[in-house]
Short mmCIF file of C-alpha atoms in Angstrom, two decimals:
data_model
loop_
_atom_site.label_atom_id
_atom_site.label_comp_id
_atom_site.label_asym_id
_atom_site.label_seq_id
_atom_site.Cartn_x
_atom_site.Cartn_y
_atom_site.Cartn_z
CA UNK A 710 -3.18 -8.54 -16.04
CA UNK A 711 -4.99 -6.44 -18.63
CA UNK A 712 -4.73 -2.64 -18.78
CA UNK A 713 -8.06 -1.82 -17.07
CA UNK A 714 -7.23 -4.15 -14.15
CA UNK A 715 -3.73 -2.68 -13.88
CA UNK A 716 -5.19 0.83 -13.80
CA UNK A 717 -7.81 -0.18 -11.24
CA UNK A 718 -5.13 -1.65 -8.97
CA UNK A 719 -2.97 1.48 -9.25
CA UNK A 720 -5.98 3.66 -8.47
CA UNK A 721 -6.71 1.58 -5.38
CA UNK A 722 -3.08 1.84 -4.25
CA UNK A 723 -3.21 5.61 -4.67
CA UNK A 724 -6.20 5.85 -2.33
CA UNK A 725 -4.13 4.37 0.50
CA UNK A 726 -1.48 7.09 0.09
CA UNK A 727 -4.20 9.73 -0.12
CA UNK A 728 -5.88 8.30 3.00
CA UNK A 729 -9.16 7.86 1.13
CA UNK A 730 -9.92 4.45 2.55
CA UNK A 731 -13.62 4.75 1.74
CA UNK A 732 -12.85 4.88 -1.97
CA UNK A 733 -10.03 2.37 -1.61
CA UNK A 734 -12.43 -0.19 -0.18
CA UNK A 735 -14.69 0.17 -3.22
CA UNK A 736 -11.81 -0.12 -5.69
CA UNK A 737 -10.08 -3.05 -3.98
CA UNK A 738 -13.35 -4.98 -3.73
CA UNK A 739 -14.05 -4.34 -7.41
CA UNK A 740 -10.51 -5.44 -8.32
CA UNK A 741 -10.73 -8.63 -6.25
CA UNK A 742 -14.15 -9.49 -7.68
CA UNK A 743 -13.46 -8.70 -11.33
CA UNK A 744 -9.71 -8.95 -11.89
CA UNK A 745 -7.80 -11.21 -9.52
CA UNK A 746 -8.79 -12.80 -6.24
CA UNK A 747 -5.26 -14.07 -5.55
CA UNK A 748 -3.33 -10.79 -5.53
CA UNK A 749 -1.84 -10.41 -2.03
CA UNK A 750 -1.43 -6.65 -2.43
CA UNK A 751 -5.13 -6.21 -3.18
CA UNK A 752 -6.14 -8.19 -0.09
CA UNK A 753 -3.62 -6.21 1.96
CA UNK A 754 -4.97 -2.91 0.63
CA UNK A 755 -8.52 -3.98 1.36
CA UNK A 756 -7.48 -4.97 4.89
CA UNK A 757 -6.02 -1.51 5.49
CA UNK A 758 -9.21 0.14 4.23
CA UNK A 759 -11.38 -2.09 6.42
CA UNK A 760 -9.18 -1.46 9.44
CA UNK A 761 -9.41 2.30 8.94
CA UNK A 762 -13.21 1.95 8.70
CA UNK A 763 -13.07 0.19 12.10
CA UNK A 764 -14.31 -3.08 10.58
CA UNK A 765 -11.77 -5.08 12.56
CA UNK A 766 -13.16 -8.58 12.04
CA UNK A 767 -13.36 -8.14 8.26
CA UNK A 768 -9.92 -6.49 8.26
CA UNK A 769 -8.39 -9.47 10.08
CA UNK A 770 -9.90 -11.87 7.52
CA UNK A 771 -8.39 -9.80 4.72
CA UNK A 772 -5.01 -9.60 6.50
CA UNK A 773 -5.03 -13.40 6.91
CA UNK A 774 -5.81 -13.90 3.23
CA UNK A 775 -3.10 -11.41 2.23
CA UNK A 776 -0.56 -13.11 4.51
CA UNK A 777 -1.39 -16.52 3.06
CA UNK A 778 -0.87 -15.18 -0.47
CA UNK A 779 2.29 -13.20 0.40
CA UNK A 780 3.84 -16.35 1.87
CA UNK A 781 3.57 -18.09 -1.52
CA UNK A 782 6.41 -15.85 -2.71
CA UNK A 783 9.91 -15.46 -1.35
CA UNK A 784 10.90 -12.09 -2.81
CA UNK A 785 11.75 -9.08 -0.60
CA UNK A 786 8.50 -7.24 -1.35
CA UNK A 787 6.19 -10.13 -0.45
CA UNK A 788 8.26 -10.87 2.64
CA UNK A 789 8.00 -7.23 3.74
CA UNK A 790 4.26 -6.88 3.18
CA UNK A 791 3.59 -10.34 4.52
CA UNK A 792 5.45 -9.21 7.62
CA UNK A 793 3.12 -6.26 7.95
CA UNK A 794 0.09 -8.55 7.69
CA UNK A 795 1.58 -10.74 10.42
CA UNK A 796 2.27 -7.67 12.56
CA UNK A 797 -1.32 -6.48 12.18
CA UNK A 798 -2.52 -9.94 13.22
CA UNK A 799 -0.35 -9.90 16.35
CA UNK A 800 2.03 -12.54 14.97
CA UNK A 801 5.13 -10.63 16.04
CA UNK A 802 7.70 -13.46 15.78
CA UNK A 803 6.58 -14.26 12.24
CA UNK A 804 6.62 -10.57 11.32
CA UNK A 805 10.15 -10.27 12.69
CA UNK A 806 11.34 -13.30 10.69
CA UNK A 807 9.74 -12.05 7.47
CA UNK A 808 11.17 -8.53 7.87
CA UNK A 809 14.61 -9.93 8.67
CA UNK A 810 14.57 -12.18 5.60
CA UNK A 811 13.37 -9.29 3.43
CA UNK A 812 16.20 -7.08 4.74
CA UNK A 813 18.76 -9.81 3.99
CA UNK A 814 17.48 -10.13 0.42
CA UNK A 815 17.24 -6.38 -0.19
CA UNK A 816 19.21 -4.40 2.39
CA UNK A 817 18.82 -1.17 0.39
CA UNK A 818 15.10 -0.62 1.00
CA UNK A 819 14.83 1.72 3.97
CA UNK A 820 11.26 0.89 4.96
CA UNK A 821 12.23 -2.73 5.58
CA UNK A 822 14.61 -1.59 8.32
CA UNK A 823 11.91 0.57 9.86
CA UNK A 824 9.57 -2.42 9.81
CA UNK A 825 12.21 -4.69 11.32
CA UNK A 826 12.76 -2.18 14.13
CA UNK A 827 9.05 -2.22 14.98
CA UNK A 828 8.85 -6.02 15.04
CA UNK A 829 12.11 -6.35 16.99
CA UNK A 830 10.86 -4.03 19.73
CA UNK A 831 7.60 -6.00 19.92
CA UNK A 832 9.47 -9.21 20.68
CA UNK A 833 11.89 -7.61 23.13
CA UNK A 834 14.96 -7.27 20.91
CA UNK A 835 15.62 -3.66 21.85
CA UNK A 836 19.25 -3.48 20.73
CA UNK A 837 18.44 -4.95 17.33
CA UNK A 838 15.48 -2.56 17.02
CA UNK A 839 17.75 0.41 17.72
CA UNK A 840 20.29 -0.79 15.13
CA UNK A 841 17.59 -1.28 12.49
CA UNK A 842 16.08 2.14 13.22
CA UNK A 843 19.51 3.80 13.02
CA UNK A 844 20.05 2.16 9.65
CA UNK A 845 16.61 3.32 8.48
CA UNK A 846 17.27 6.92 9.59
CA UNK A 847 20.65 6.96 7.89
CA UNK A 848 19.18 5.70 4.62
CA UNK A 849 16.27 8.16 4.71
CA UNK A 850 18.58 11.09 5.48
CA UNK A 851 20.52 10.29 2.29
CA UNK A 852 17.40 9.69 0.17
CA UNK A 853 14.29 11.17 1.79
CA UNK A 854 10.90 9.73 0.96
CA UNK A 855 8.41 11.68 -1.07
CA UNK A 856 5.46 12.75 1.08
CA UNK A 857 2.91 9.92 1.05
CA UNK A 858 0.08 12.13 -0.25
CA UNK A 859 2.30 13.41 -3.09
CA UNK A 860 3.16 9.85 -4.07
CA UNK A 861 -0.56 9.00 -4.02
CA UNK A 862 -1.46 12.02 -6.13
CA UNK A 863 1.17 11.12 -8.73
CA UNK A 864 -0.03 7.51 -8.78
CA UNK A 865 -3.61 8.69 -9.19
CA UNK A 866 -2.70 11.01 -12.05
CA UNK A 867 -0.82 8.23 -13.85
CA UNK A 868 -3.62 5.73 -13.39
CA UNK A 869 -6.33 8.15 -14.54
CA UNK A 870 -4.90 7.86 -18.04
CA UNK A 871 -6.03 4.21 -17.96
CA UNK A 872 -9.65 5.16 -17.42
CA UNK A 873 -11.38 4.60 -20.71
CA UNK A 874 -15.10 5.18 -20.70
CA UNK A 875 -15.43 2.51 -23.40
CA UNK A 876 -14.28 -0.11 -20.92
CA UNK A 877 -17.11 -1.22 -18.66
CA UNK A 878 -14.80 -1.95 -15.70
CA UNK A 879 -13.38 1.56 -15.67
CA UNK A 880 -16.53 3.42 -16.72
CA UNK A 881 -18.16 2.32 -13.45
CA UNK A 882 -15.50 4.11 -11.39
CA UNK A 883 -14.65 6.99 -13.74
CA UNK A 884 -16.72 9.67 -11.99
CA UNK A 885 -15.57 8.54 -8.55
CA UNK A 886 -11.92 8.75 -9.61
CA UNK A 887 -12.23 12.07 -11.47
CA UNK A 888 -13.82 13.58 -8.35
CA UNK A 889 -11.05 12.11 -6.18
CA UNK A 890 -8.42 13.53 -8.52
CA UNK A 891 -9.97 16.99 -8.42
CA UNK A 892 -10.25 16.92 -4.60
CA UNK A 893 -6.69 15.63 -4.24
CA UNK A 894 -5.22 18.27 -6.54
CA UNK A 895 -7.07 20.96 -4.58
CA UNK A 896 -5.84 19.54 -1.27
CA UNK A 897 -2.26 18.47 -2.09
CA UNK A 898 -1.41 19.86 -5.52
CA UNK A 899 0.44 22.99 -4.41
CA UNK A 900 2.58 21.28 -1.77
CA UNK A 901 3.35 18.46 -4.22
CA UNK A 902 4.25 20.83 -7.06
CA UNK A 903 1.28 19.65 -9.12
CA UNK A 904 -1.08 22.62 -8.74
CA UNK A 905 -1.10 23.56 -12.44
CA UNK A 906 -2.32 20.17 -13.67
CA UNK A 907 -5.98 19.83 -14.50
CA UNK A 908 -8.04 16.88 -15.68
CA UNK A 909 -8.94 17.18 -19.34
#
């Protein structure tokens, strides 16, 4: 993947953390059309944006495409996110199996245990859900997550460096992203410890 496409993908990911699904939809669609139409993460991100825009039918199509692409890979990350696609599509048994396999392959990723707990409760495995949630809570108490918006703001700031006005792909979204960065710093900068950083 070339640098502009990598930056575009990171920018789109950041919009999910920043809960700016309107902008995320634009960026994911651009990425899928111009960079890679077989990236499961991009389809998954687009599905989230469509779901948040209450475009349920389109979201389900994107979740199905993402699931199909995630299932081509057997690594913990694709199993986890494929499980979330299955969960969103109401395929609870499949979600459970994917989360369980992901947890077996990488038992040190806390969010996988949280995900497994959700799927387990959906299929009536209450005891297993409680065990998975206890494991998740224990892991998070030792290593707390960064606030989602702070993670998104950091991702956005990193990716902005990849915006080169000489590149046609990025020049089309430059103003949109610079405005998003400014708004996000104003909204989250202080609580994320990033209030003194300004776009040059």
